[in-house]
Tab-separated table of C-alpha atoms and ligand atoms in Angstrom:
chain	number	residue	atom	x	y	z
A	4	UNK	CA	-3.834	53.811	-31.764
A	5	UNK	CA	-5.712	51.474	-31.232
A	6	UNK	CA	-9.303	50.090	-32.118
A	7	UNK	CA	-11.618	47.270	-32.219
A	8	UNK	CA	-14.085	47.814	-35.421
A	9	UNK	CA	-17.074	45.438	-33.586
A	10	UNK	CA	-19.142	43.968	-36.847
A	11	UNK	CA	-22.007	41.916	-37.447
A	12	UNK	CA	-21.496	40.587	-40.702
A	13	UNK	CA	-18.237	40.876	-42.286
A	14	UNK	CA	-17.611	39.277	-46.104
A	15	UNK	CA	-15.797	37.244	-47.335
A	16	UNK	CA	-16.975	34.952	-44.214
A	17	UNK	CA	-21.105	36.416	-44.137
A	18	UNK	CA	-22.365	39.080	-46.928
A	19	UNK	CA	-25.812	40.793	-45.611
A	20	UNK	CA	-25.566	43.783	-46.720
A	21	UNK	CA	-23.436	47.386	-48.148
A	22	UNK	CA	-22.243	47.840	-43.542
A	23	UNK	CA	-20.284	43.693	-44.960
A	24	UNK	CA	-18.026	45.951	-47.590
A	25	UNK	CA	-17.727	48.083	-45.423
A	26	UNK	CA	-16.502	46.197	-42.767
A	27	UNK	CA	-14.459	45.058	-45.829
A	28	UNK	CA	-12.607	47.332	-46.704
A	29	UNK	CA	-12.106	50.769	-43.685
A	30	UNK	CA	-10.014	48.881	-41.136
A	31	UNK	CA	-7.538	47.993	-43.646
A	32	UNK	CA	-7.762	51.819	-45.277
A	33	UNK	CA	-7.193	52.517	-41.439
A	34	UNK	CA	-4.106	49.988	-41.100
A	35	UNK	CA	-2.177	51.180	-44.323
A	36	UNK	CA	-2.719	54.938	-42.391
A	37	UNK	CA	-1.424	53.675	-39.833
A	38	UNK	CA	-3.905	52.522	-37.251
A	39	UNK	CA	-3.750	49.342	-34.675
A	40	UNK	CA	-6.906	47.144	-35.479
A	41	UNK	CA	-8.751	44.658	-35.005
A	42	UNK	CA	-12.487	43.935	-36.088
A	43	UNK	CA	-14.651	41.602	-33.543
A	44	UNK	CA	-17.078	39.452	-35.421
A	45	UNK	CA	-19.866	36.462	-34.383
A	46	UNK	CA	-18.740	32.901	-35.131
A	47	UNK	CA	-21.947	32.279	-36.305
A	48	UNK	CA	-22.033	28.954	-38.069
A	49	UNK	CA	-22.240	29.820	-41.820
A	50	UNK	CA	-18.965	32.149	-42.001
A	51	UNK	CA	-17.975	30.915	-44.936
A	52	UNK	CA	-13.556	30.166	-43.519
A	53	UNK	CA	-12.217	27.518	-45.927
A	54	UNK	CA	-9.470	29.974	-47.165
A	55	UNK	CA	-8.295	31.021	-43.709
A	56	UNK	CA	-6.425	29.785	-40.959
A	57	UNK	CA	-7.975	29.614	-37.501
A	58	UNK	CA	-5.629	29.668	-34.475
A	59	UNK	CA	-7.925	29.353	-31.017
A	60	UNK	CA	-7.227	32.304	-28.286
A	61	UNK	CA	-8.854	31.663	-25.755
A	62	UNK	CA	-11.830	30.219	-23.785
A	63	UNK	CA	-13.504	31.913	-20.819
A	64	UNK	CA	-16.546	32.013	-19.130
A	65	UNK	CA	-19.670	34.665	-19.799
A	66	UNK	CA	-23.068	34.608	-17.611
A	67	UNK	CA	-26.269	35.863	-19.317
A	68	UNK	CA	-29.415	35.219	-18.085
A	69	UNK	CA	-28.108	33.492	-15.203
A	70	UNK	CA	-26.270	30.945	-17.056
A	71	UNK	CA	-22.595	30.073	-17.223
A	72	UNK	CA	-22.048	29.964	-21.145
A	73	UNK	CA	-18.503	28.629	-22.611
A	74	UNK	CA	-16.784	31.022	-24.959
A	75	UNK	CA	-14.244	30.564	-27.621
A	76	UNK	CA	-12.606	33.360	-29.407
A	77	UNK	CA	-10.697	32.372	-32.511
A	78	UNK	CA	-8.537	34.704	-34.126
A	79	UNK	CA	-7.487	34.655	-38.330
A	80	UNK	CA	-6.783	36.636	-40.630
A	81	UNK	CA	-9.158	39.145	-42.821
A	82	UNK	CA	-7.872	37.324	-46.326
A	83	UNK	CA	-7.755	40.119	-48.145
A	84	UNK	CA	-6.981	42.874	-46.450
A	85	UNK	CA	-5.527	40.712	-43.062
A	86	UNK	CA	-6.308	42.897	-40.403
A	87	UNK	CA	-7.339	40.369	-37.453
A	88	UNK	CA	-10.247	39.584	-37.100
A	89	UNK	CA	-11.887	37.838	-33.546
A	90	UNK	CA	-14.635	35.540	-33.621
A	91	UNK	CA	-17.096	34.365	-30.655
A	92	UNK	CA	-17.619	30.895	-29.939
A	93	UNK	CA	-20.894	30.256	-28.705
A	94	UNK	CA	-23.336	27.528	-29.613
A	95	UNK	CA	-25.810	28.777	-27.408
A	96	UNK	CA	-26.439	32.806	-29.498
A	97	UNK	CA	-24.081	32.563	-31.801
A	98	UNK	CA	-24.678	29.787	-34.294
A	99	UNK	CA	-26.766	32.083	-35.122
A	100	UNK	CA	-28.375	35.765	-35.397
A	101	UNK	CA	-31.223	36.356	-33.932
A	102	UNK	CA	-32.223	39.449	-31.982
A	103	UNK	CA	-32.149	39.731	-29.831
A	104	UNK	CA	-30.197	37.413	-27.824
A	105	UNK	CA	-27.412	37.372	-29.849
A	106	UNK	CA	-26.228	40.084	-30.187
A	107	UNK	CA	-27.164	40.961	-26.321
A	108	UNK	CA	-24.515	38.051	-25.896
A	109	UNK	CA	-22.310	39.052	-28.256
A	110	UNK	CA	-21.720	42.915	-27.399
A	111	UNK	CA	-21.339	41.232	-23.002
A	112	UNK	CA	-18.700	38.387	-24.205
A	113	UNK	CA	-16.332	41.189	-26.020
A	114	UNK	CA	-16.249	43.710	-22.823
A	115	UNK	CA	-16.381	40.708	-20.480
A	116	UNK	CA	-13.003	39.203	-22.720
A	117	UNK	CA	-11.100	43.192	-22.546
A	118	UNK	CA	-11.816	43.120	-18.652
A	119	UNK	CA	-10.748	40.252	-18.211
A	120	UNK	CA	-7.795	40.083	-20.256
A	121	UNK	CA	-8.642	37.033	-22.445
A	122	UNK	CA	-7.256	38.963	-25.375
A	123	UNK	CA	-4.280	40.858	-25.897
A	124	UNK	CA	-5.461	43.317	-27.544
A	125	UNK	CA	-6.293	47.033	-25.365
A	126	UNK	CA	-8.320	49.040	-27.556
A	127	UNK	CA	-8.788	52.544	-26.210
A	128	UNK	CA	-11.545	53.067	-28.308
A	129	UNK	CA	-13.719	50.490	-29.654
A	130	UNK	CA	-16.037	51.399	-33.070
A	131	UNK	CA	-19.389	49.526	-33.186
A	132	UNK	CA	-21.559	49.874	-36.175
A	133	UNK	CA	-25.834	50.014	-36.019
A	134	UNK	CA	-28.051	47.950	-33.150
A	135	UNK	CA	-25.678	44.986	-33.261
A	136	UNK	CA	-23.614	46.438	-31.358
A	137	UNK	CA	-26.004	49.231	-29.718
A	138	UNK	CA	-25.652	48.215	-25.799
A	139	UNK	CA	-21.565	47.440	-25.660
A	140	UNK	CA	-21.112	52.085	-24.551
A	141	UNK	CA	-23.941	51.384	-21.762
A	142	UNK	CA	-22.273	48.039	-20.889
A	143	UNK	CA	-18.440	50.282	-21.029
A	144	UNK	CA	-19.831	52.279	-17.887
A	145	UNK	CA	-21.852	49.347	-16.816
A	146	UNK	CA	-18.335	47.735	-15.672
A	147	UNK	CA	-16.437	51.531	-16.022
A	148	UNK	CA	-13.880	50.798	-18.198
A	149	UNK	CA	-12.284	53.504	-19.750
A	150	UNK	CA	-12.274	53.154	-23.276
A	151	UNK	CA	-14.253	55.539	-25.799
A	152	UNK	CA	-16.524	54.767	-27.779
A	153	UNK	CA	-17.798	55.438	-31.559
A	154	UNK	CA	-21.106	55.084	-33.342
A	155	UNK	CA	-21.230	54.602	-37.120
A	156	UNK	CA	-24.822	54.580	-38.616
A	157	UNK	CA	-25.375	52.840	-41.403
A	158	UNK	CA	-29.099	53.103	-41.603
A	159	UNK	CA	-31.055	54.618	-38.886
A	160	UNK	CA	-34.413	52.478	-39.094
A	161	UNK	CA	-32.964	48.861	-38.134
A	162	UNK	CA	-33.147	49.488	-34.132
A	163	UNK	CA	-33.647	46.904	-32.169
A	164	UNK	CA	-36.832	47.092	-29.985
A	165	UNK	CA	-37.254	45.121	-26.616
A	166	UNK	CA	-38.234	44.250	-23.664
A	167	UNK	CA	-36.233	45.354	-20.663
A	168	UNK	CA	-36.155	41.835	-19.759
A	169	UNK	CA	-32.322	41.912	-22.571
A	170	UNK	CA	-30.808	44.173	-18.730
A	171	UNK	CA	-32.107	42.272	-17.026
A	172	UNK	CA	-29.903	39.427	-18.708
A	173	UNK	CA	-27.407	41.413	-18.638
A	174	UNK	CA	-26.577	41.951	-15.314
A	175	UNK	CA	-26.879	45.145	-16.095
A	176	UNK	CA	-28.885	48.213	-13.717
A	177	UNK	CA	-31.480	49.818	-15.775
A	178	UNK	CA	-30.297	53.483	-14.626
A	179	UNK	CA	-28.245	54.186	-16.976
A	180	UNK	CA	-30.573	53.180	-19.913
A	181	UNK	CA	-33.665	54.159	-21.978
A	182	UNK	CA	-36.835	52.492	-21.178
A	183	UNK	CA	-39.487	53.621	-23.340
A	184	UNK	CA	-43.794	52.809	-22.468
A	185	UNK	CA	-44.835	51.255	-25.870
A	186	UNK	CA	-49.005	51.341	-25.994
A	187	UNK	CA	-49.478	48.312	-24.996
A	188	UNK	CA	-47.476	48.827	-21.761
A	189	UNK	CA	-44.753	46.864	-22.757
A	190	UNK	CA	-41.132	48.780	-21.169
A	191	UNK	CA	-38.665	48.238	-23.811
A	192	UNK	CA	-35.308	49.549	-24.756
A	193	UNK	CA	-34.162	50.349	-28.731
A	194	UNK	CA	-30.819	49.382	-28.985
A	195	UNK	CA	-29.784	52.084	-31.332
A	196	UNK	CA	-31.361	53.965	-29.181
A	197	UNK	CA	-28.471	53.237	-26.172
A	198	UNK	CA	-26.072	52.954	-29.232
A	199	UNK	CA	-26.768	57.453	-29.804
A	200	UNK	CA	-26.744	58.224	-25.877
A	201	UNK	CA	-24.250	56.569	-24.657
A	202	UNK	CA	-21.662	56.246	-27.278
A	203	UNK	CA	-18.766	59.170	-26.913
A	204	UNK	CA	-19.155	60.074	-30.979
A	205	UNK	CA	-21.286	58.995	-33.734
A	206	UNK	CA	-20.814	59.319	-37.260
A	207	UNK	CA	-23.268	58.421	-40.624
A	208	UNK	CA	-22.162	57.413	-43.187
A	209	UNK	CA	-22.109	59.659	-45.709
A	210	UNK	CA	-22.698	64.385	-43.986
A	211	UNK	CA	-25.239	64.507	-46.382
A	212	UNK	CA	-27.558	61.548	-44.266
A	213	UNK	CA	-26.250	63.492	-41.017
A	214	UNK	CA	-27.836	65.746	-41.846
A	215	UNK	CA	-31.024	64.718	-43.061
A	216	UNK	CA	-32.003	62.576	-40.040
A	217	UNK	CA	-32.092	65.513	-37.609
A	218	UNK	CA	-35.128	66.152	-39.243
A	219	UNK	CA	-38.443	64.029	-37.895
A	220	UNK	CA	-39.337	63.567	-41.621
A	221	UNK	CA	-35.366	61.119	-41.895
A	222	UNK	CA	-35.047	60.767	-37.866
A	223	UNK	CA	-37.383	56.738	-37.541
A	224	UNK	CA	-38.781	58.525	-34.163
A	225	UNK	CA	-34.341	59.375	-33.498
A	226	UNK	CA	-34.688	62.451	-34.422
A	227	UNK	CA	-35.045	64.274	-31.282
A	228	UNK	CA	-32.429	61.304	-29.779
A	229	UNK	CA	-29.807	63.030	-32.345
A	230	UNK	CA	-30.322	66.229	-31.706
A	231	UNK	CA	-29.518	65.866	-28.582
A	232	UNK	CA	-26.326	64.652	-29.855
A	233	UNK	CA	-25.820	66.880	-32.735
A	234	UNK	CA	-22.169	68.649	-31.806
A	235	UNK	CA	-21.027	65.127	-32.237
A	236	UNK	CA	-22.439	63.715	-34.623
A	237	UNK	CA	-21.043	64.012	-37.340
A	238	UNK	CA	-21.029	62.323	-41.725
A	239	UNK	CA	-17.506	61.012	-44.182
A	240	UNK	CA	-19.067	59.977	-46.956
A	241	UNK	CA	-18.467	55.400	-47.549
A	242	UNK	CA	-15.532	54.662	-50.376
A	243	UNK	CA	-14.685	51.501	-52.024
A	244	UNK	CA	-11.465	48.718	-52.098
A	245	UNK	CA	-11.035	49.300	-55.935
A	246	UNK	CA	-8.125	47.286	-56.645
A	247	UNK	CA	-10.918	44.806	-55.315
A	248	UNK	CA	-13.440	45.775	-57.233
A	249	UNK	CA	-10.649	45.572	-60.219
A	250	UNK	CA	-10.124	41.806	-59.131
A	251	UNK	CA	-14.404	41.673	-59.580
A	252	UNK	CA	-14.714	43.014	-63.020
A	253	UNK	CA	-11.319	40.812	-64.734
A	254	UNK	CA	-12.969	37.682	-63.292
A	255	UNK	CA	-16.941	38.303	-63.339
A	256	UNK	CA	-17.404	40.266	-67.070
A	257	UNK	CA	-17.483	38.680	-70.358
A	258	UNK	CA	-15.592	41.453	-72.044
A	259	UNK	CA	-13.000	43.331	-69.303
A	260	UNK	CA	-12.309	46.766	-70.208
A	261	UNK	CA	-11.149	49.891	-69.166
A	262	UNK	CA	-11.367	49.893	-65.246
A	263	UNK	CA	-10.982	53.486	-63.194
A	264	UNK	CA	-7.383	53.940	-65.193
A	265	UNK	CA	-5.523	49.962	-63.915
A	266	UNK	CA	-6.657	47.638	-66.718
A	267	UNK	CA	-4.944	49.072	-69.702
A	268	UNK	CA	-4.755	46.710	-71.247
A	269	UNK	CA	-8.534	45.545	-71.610
A	270	UNK	CA	-11.472	46.569	-74.593
A	271	UNK	CA	-11.532	50.322	-74.647
A	272	UNK	CA	-14.895	51.489	-72.388
A	273	UNK	CA	-17.077	52.084	-75.252
A	274	UNK	CA	-15.865	48.482	-77.123
A	275	UNK	CA	-16.519	47.064	-73.525
A	276	UNK	CA	-20.112	48.315	-73.202
A	277	UNK	CA	-20.839	47.465	-76.609
A	278	UNK	CA	-19.504	44.298	-76.277
A	279	UNK	CA	-21.158	43.155	-72.968
A	280	UNK	CA	-24.227	44.730	-74.092
A	281	UNK	CA	-24.817	42.692	-76.754
A	282	UNK	CA	-24.190	39.589	-74.526
A	283	UNK	CA	-26.136	40.746	-72.125
A	284	UNK	CA	-29.178	40.814	-73.943
A	285	UNK	CA	-28.533	37.886	-76.083
A	286	UNK	CA	-28.534	35.787	-72.379
A	287	UNK	CA	-31.077	37.180	-70.835
A	288	UNK	CA	-33.919	36.701	-73.561
A	289	UNK	CA	-34.077	40.653	-74.179
A	290	UNK	CA	-34.628	42.045	-77.486
A	291	UNK	CA	-30.532	42.571	-78.869
A	292	UNK	CA	-30.112	46.262	-80.050
A	293	UNK	CA	-27.557	48.748	-79.487
A	294	UNK	CA	-29.768	51.444	-79.213
A	295	UNK	CA	-32.240	50.035	-76.712
A	296	UNK	CA	-31.259	52.069	-73.899
A	297	UNK	CA	-29.857	49.403	-71.057
A	298	UNK	CA	-31.238	50.192	-67.430
A	299	UNK	CA	-30.107	47.601	-64.402
A	300	UNK	CA	-31.233	47.885	-60.724
A	301	UNK	CA	-29.361	45.841	-58.740
A	302	UNK	CA	-30.738	46.125	-54.936
A	303	UNK	CA	-32.673	44.289	-52.075
A	304	UNK	CA	-35.967	44.543	-52.452
A	305	UNK	CA	-36.676	46.578	-50.230
A	306	UNK	CA	-39.767	48.627	-50.740
A	307	UNK	CA	-38.957	50.093	-47.048
A	308	UNK	CA	-35.918	51.966	-48.845
A	309	UNK	CA	-34.970	50.799	-52.185
A	310	UNK	CA	-37.578	52.620	-53.955
A	311	UNK	CA	-39.273	49.361	-55.879
A	312	UNK	CA	-42.837	50.139	-55.815
A	313	UNK	CA	-41.616	54.008	-57.225
A	314	UNK	CA	-39.504	50.919	-59.512
A	315	UNK	CA	-42.546	49.402	-60.382
A	316	UNK	CA	-45.039	51.934	-61.221
A	317	UNK	CA	-43.366	53.742	-63.161
A	318	UNK	CA	-42.008	50.562	-65.144
A	319	UNK	CA	-45.686	49.762	-65.152
A	320	UNK	CA	-46.210	53.589	-67.157
A	321	UNK	CA	-44.881	51.989	-70.351
A	322	UNK	CA	-41.091	52.816	-69.845
A	323	UNK	CA	-40.773	48.674	-70.502
A	324	UNK	CA	-42.080	49.830	-74.647
A	325	UNK	CA	-39.360	51.825	-75.202
A	326	UNK	CA	-36.671	51.482	-71.777
A	327	UNK	CA	-34.443	47.443	-71.332
A	328	UNK	CA	-34.562	46.693	-67.645
A	329	UNK	CA	-32.048	44.000	-65.995
A	330	UNK	CA	-33.096	43.478	-62.574
A	331	UNK	CA	-31.127	41.888	-59.790
A	332	UNK	CA	-32.037	41.243	-56.192
A	333	UNK	CA	-33.626	39.516	-53.619
A	334	UNK	CA	-35.674	40.167	-51.054
A	335	UNK	CA	-39.683	40.490	-49.601
A	336	UNK	CA	-41.474	38.049	-51.850
A	337	UNK	CA	-44.425	39.331	-52.810
A	338	UNK	CA	-42.717	42.304	-54.245
A	339	UNK	CA	-40.439	39.637	-56.635
A	340	UNK	CA	-44.096	38.256	-57.404
A	341	UNK	CA	-44.968	41.997	-58.518
A	342	UNK	CA	-42.427	41.587	-60.580
A	343	UNK	CA	-41.480	38.430	-61.771
A	344	UNK	CA	-45.262	38.620	-63.636
A	345	UNK	CA	-43.825	41.897	-64.989
A	346	UNK	CA	-41.038	40.262	-66.518
A	347	UNK	CA	-43.044	37.429	-67.358
A	348	UNK	CA	-45.407	39.432	-69.671
A	349	UNK	CA	-42.358	42.138	-71.539
A	350	UNK	CA	-39.446	38.833	-71.979
A	351	UNK	CA	-37.819	40.804	-74.629
A	352	UNK	CA	-37.587	44.002	-72.412
A	353	UNK	CA	-37.001	43.176	-68.391
A	354	UNK	CA	-34.886	40.365	-67.761
A	355	UNK	CA	-35.986	40.182	-63.348
A	356	UNK	CA	-33.508	37.803	-61.477
A	357	UNK	CA	-33.833	37.207	-57.822
A	358	UNK	CA	-30.865	36.835	-56.318
A	359	UNK	CA	-27.641	38.050	-54.505
A	360	UNK	CA	-24.836	36.978	-57.170
A	361	UNK	CA	-21.722	38.738	-57.288
A	362	UNK	CA	-20.354	38.138	-60.745
A	363	UNK	CA	-23.488	38.120	-62.374
A	364	UNK	CA	-23.506	42.155	-60.332
A	365	UNK	CA	-20.994	42.449	-61.631
A	366	UNK	CA	-21.944	42.115	-65.789
A	367	UNK	CA	-24.565	43.957	-65.598
A	368	UNK	CA	-22.609	47.004	-63.931
A	369	UNK	CA	-20.608	46.263	-67.049
A	370	UNK	CA	-23.368	45.707	-69.605
A	371	UNK	CA	-26.100	48.813	-68.146
A	372	UNK	CA	-25.527	51.845	-70.295
A	373	UNK	CA	-27.589	53.774	-66.372
A	374	UNK	CA	-28.639	52.587	-62.992
A	375	UNK	CA	-30.648	52.903	-61.485
A	376	UNK	CA	-30.942	54.403	-57.537
A	377	UNK	CA	-34.677	55.513	-56.688
A	378	UNK	CA	-34.173	54.837	-53.600
A	379	UNK	CA	-36.526	56.952	-50.471
A	380	UNK	CA	-33.281	57.339	-48.935
A	381	UNK	CA	-30.154	55.705	-48.839
A	382	UNK	CA	-27.224	56.102	-45.755
A	383	UNK	CA	-25.117	55.881	-48.188
A	384	UNK	CA	-24.805	53.430	-51.166
A	385	UNK	CA	-22.611	51.999	-52.276
A	386	UNK	CA	-23.687	50.430	-56.787
A	387	UNK	CA	-23.226	54.153	-57.290
A	388	UNK	CA	-19.682	54.375	-56.742
A	389	UNK	CA	-19.185	50.663	-58.059
A	390	UNK	CA	-20.813	51.583	-61.257
A	391	UNK	CA	-18.920	54.962	-61.773
A	392	UNK	CA	-15.919	53.075	-62.115
A	393	UNK	CA	-17.918	50.783	-65.195
A	394	UNK	CA	-19.202	54.271	-66.569
A	395	UNK	CA	-22.656	53.487	-65.597
A	396	UNK	CA	-24.041	56.665	-65.200
A	397	UNK	CA	-26.444	56.774	-62.113
A	398	UNK	CA	-30.035	58.338	-62.085
A	399	UNK	CA	-31.249	58.106	-58.619
A	400	UNK	CA	-32.956	60.486	-55.727
A	401	UNK	CA	-31.773	63.072	-54.712
A	402	UNK	CA	-30.853	62.003	-51.037
A	403	UNK	CA	-28.175	60.755	-48.609
A	404	UNK	CA	-25.048	59.286	-50.009
A	405	UNK	CA	-26.087	59.568	-53.092
A	406	UNK	CA	-26.925	63.591	-53.387
A	407	UNK	CA	-23.057	63.506	-52.171
A	408	UNK	CA	-21.286	61.100	-54.310
A	409	UNK	CA	-23.721	61.829	-57.437
A	410	UNK	CA	-22.341	65.105	-59.709
A	411	UNK	CA	-26.268	66.145	-61.677
A	412	UNK	CA	-24.993	65.937	-65.499
A	413	UNK	CA	-21.674	65.542	-64.017
A	414	UNK	CA	-21.189	61.772	-63.911
A	415	UNK	CA	-24.900	60.812	-63.113
A	416	UNK	CA	-28.560	62.005	-62.797
A	417	UNK	CA	-29.311	63.026	-59.823
A	418	UNK	CA	-33.628	63.592	-59.587
A	419	UNK	CA	-35.953	65.222	-56.242
A	420	UNK	CA	-38.954	64.609	-54.531
A	421	UNK	CA	-39.623	60.346	-54.422
A	422	UNK	CA	-42.194	60.025	-57.205
A	423	UNK	CA	-42.219	57.496	-60.247
A	424	UNK	CA	-42.735	60.589	-63.370
A	425	UNK	CA	-39.744	62.425	-61.335
A	426	UNK	CA	-38.037	59.137	-61.599
A	427	UNK	CA	-38.808	58.604	-65.519
A	428	UNK	CA	-38.502	62.490	-66.773
A	429	UNK	CA	-34.305	62.336	-65.102
A	430	UNK	CA	-34.348	58.632	-67.737
A	431	UNK	CA	-35.628	60.513	-70.587
A	432	UNK	CA	-33.357	63.529	-69.368
A	433	UNK	CA	-30.459	60.741	-68.793
A	434	UNK	CA	-31.688	59.072	-72.720
A	435	UNK	CA	-31.861	62.188	-74.533
A	436	UNK	CA	-27.643	62.908	-73.322
A	437	UNK	CA	-26.946	59.308	-74.311
A	438	UNK	CA	-28.809	59.262	-78.460
A	439	UNK	CA	-28.649	62.935	-79.281
A	440	UNK	CA	-26.085	63.948	-77.660
A	441	UNK	CA	-23.459	61.494	-77.607
A	442	UNK	CA	-19.868	63.731	-76.890
A	443	UNK	CA	-21.611	65.365	-74.164
A	444	UNK	CA	-23.005	61.507	-72.360
A	445	UNK	CA	-19.090	60.877	-74.205
A	446	UNK	CA	-17.739	63.129	-70.995
A	447	UNK	CA	-20.637	62.380	-68.513
A	448	UNK	CA	-19.470	58.867	-67.859
A	449	UNK	CA	-15.437	59.578	-68.535
A	450	UNK	CA	-15.840	61.601	-65.767
A	451	UNK	CA	-17.368	58.622	-63.746
A	452	UNK	CA	-15.128	57.008	-64.592
A	453	UNK	CA	-12.596	59.308	-63.072
A	454	UNK	CA	-14.234	59.718	-60.340
A	455	UNK	CA	-12.203	58.791	-57.014
A	456	UNK	CA	-14.339	57.018	-54.438
A	457	UNK	CA	-11.072	55.423	-53.255
A	458	UNK	CA	-10.919	54.496	-49.293
A	459	UNK	CA	-8.056	57.017	-48.700
A	460	UNK	CA	-9.947	60.209	-48.232
A	461	UNK	CA	-12.518	58.825	-45.610
A	462	UNK	CA	-9.821	56.923	-43.675
A	463	UNK	CA	-8.525	59.882	-42.858
A	464	UNK	CA	-11.542	61.569	-42.120
A	465	UNK	CA	-12.500	58.395	-39.320
A	466	UNK	CA	-8.332	58.944	-37.444
A	467	UNK	CA	-9.596	62.638	-37.363
A	468	UNK	CA	-12.395	61.631	-34.818
A	469	UNK	CA	-10.345	58.252	-33.282
A	470	UNK	CA	-8.051	61.574	-32.263
A	471	UNK	CA	-10.780	63.836	-30.659
A	472	UNK	CA	-11.973	60.276	-28.491
A	473	UNK	CA	-7.867	60.630	-27.215
A	474	UNK	CA	-8.130	64.109	-27.261
A	475	UNK	CA	-10.570	63.932	-24.953
A	476	UNK	CA	-10.207	60.599	-22.417
A	477	UNK	CA	-6.444	63.114	-21.779
A	478	UNK	CA	-9.199	65.815	-21.045
A	479	UNK	CA	-11.416	63.593	-18.678
A	480	UNK	CA	-8.018	63.346	-16.578
A	481	UNK	CA	-8.086	59.397	-18.038
A	482	UNK	CA	-5.268	57.805	-18.493
A	483	UNK	CA	-7.087	55.406	-21.046
A	484	UNK	CA	-5.388	51.908	-21.320
A	485	UNK	CA	-1.643	52.213	-22.757
B	8	GLC	C1	-26.259	50.180	-44.886
B	8	GLC	C2	-26.771	51.030	-45.925
B	8	GLC	C3	-26.318	51.659	-47.223
B	8	GLC	C4	-24.665	52.203	-47.408
B	8	GLC	C5	-24.132	50.370	-46.260
B	8	GLC	C6	-23.415	50.702	-45.708
B	8	GLC	O1	-27.130	49.452	-46.320
B	8	GLC	O2	-28.707	51.068	-45.844
B	8	GLC	O3	-26.566	52.994	-47.838
B	8	GLC	O4	-23.335	52.024	-47.976
B	8	GLC	O5	-25.264	50.440	-44.799
B	8	GLC	O6	-22.607	51.826	-45.217
């Protein structure tokens, strides 16, 4: 089975969010199970490619916006999984990420490369991810190619709406696209809506999120279109790359400790956590004490999704008097400013770091007692899985992938209703067990460390969807590309 996995970010070449991690690890897991898989990515100027050797595969022209543009395809091997990656290079559109042209152009370049046989790989399935790859199914139909498509939705809120002119630039017919009129009378296409309408199968990154998005509350305006595709919509929980996480642990944690039973020769988790906590309290200027519970927040500063306003209320409503916090993340500046002020006035209890730093994140996971995940919605979330590997219990809002990966009272804490008082109640519940019911707390930590979030099971579920796609193409009487 031959699959081309198309994506706009790929760790360690370029990572913006969780999609970069998934793109890095899922194709590797699929390859281990026998799928012939390759990845396609724009060749941005900012890609970190020093660690790999590049081979030029081909050069060709793509017509876009009335001009002939030269595209060079290079091939590299992913440094961790060895999955082959095609990089699409064009100086006008692909050097940087600029919606909509970068993605419209990238999508067309891929389809043309396949149609004109500029790459030797002949995919039977194209696996697209999020809005950045959303016009591929429409292009496939326009070009009359017999390739099946599956869309994975990592986040429904980023949709990519733009003027319908983009279709003229691509030279595709508007007949099959959904053109929506805005209040101002503009005629627009929506990349993600197009992907939902035109892909053969759709999945989201957790079973719960796949049900949530059918409702208005979580549907981000696309619930109607999604309901029409309900029978083709699945939910598959993301995994994490356990061996890579272990490497990061060993590399960045001051006192590394038992990690999923792999690093047997380091500290046991209780000693490791105690040493690391003291180390980080000291390093960050927090009051050094083993008796104050330490909560961490690691993630983007996105008030629409991540619940940082609810967390801010909780902090201001007295939590910083009793508990300590380390906050690591970057994003909306006005929110960074608010948090900065809070930290300045409470330096012994709150420490903020507005950067994206993988190494520091590992040290924080290892040092904290709990991880806060107050997200309003969360398609999957990866941090709870990483934290559990470190024996750090998540305290999370019961939504999306958080409710599929955390078992309340077993390996973490969940609360319902998105509000500061409910978040605080869950934190108090967690602290009570931590400080008063030590045996129960230990059992929970050990359960968290043992929870298996490897990709294996999820990769098998993806293969099942791929098989469904191929079975449907032989039913259609199509030959597929052999
Ligand atoms: C997006 C989602 C996150 C998910 C990730 C990978 O970043 O917000 O919940 O874990 O994609 O699928």
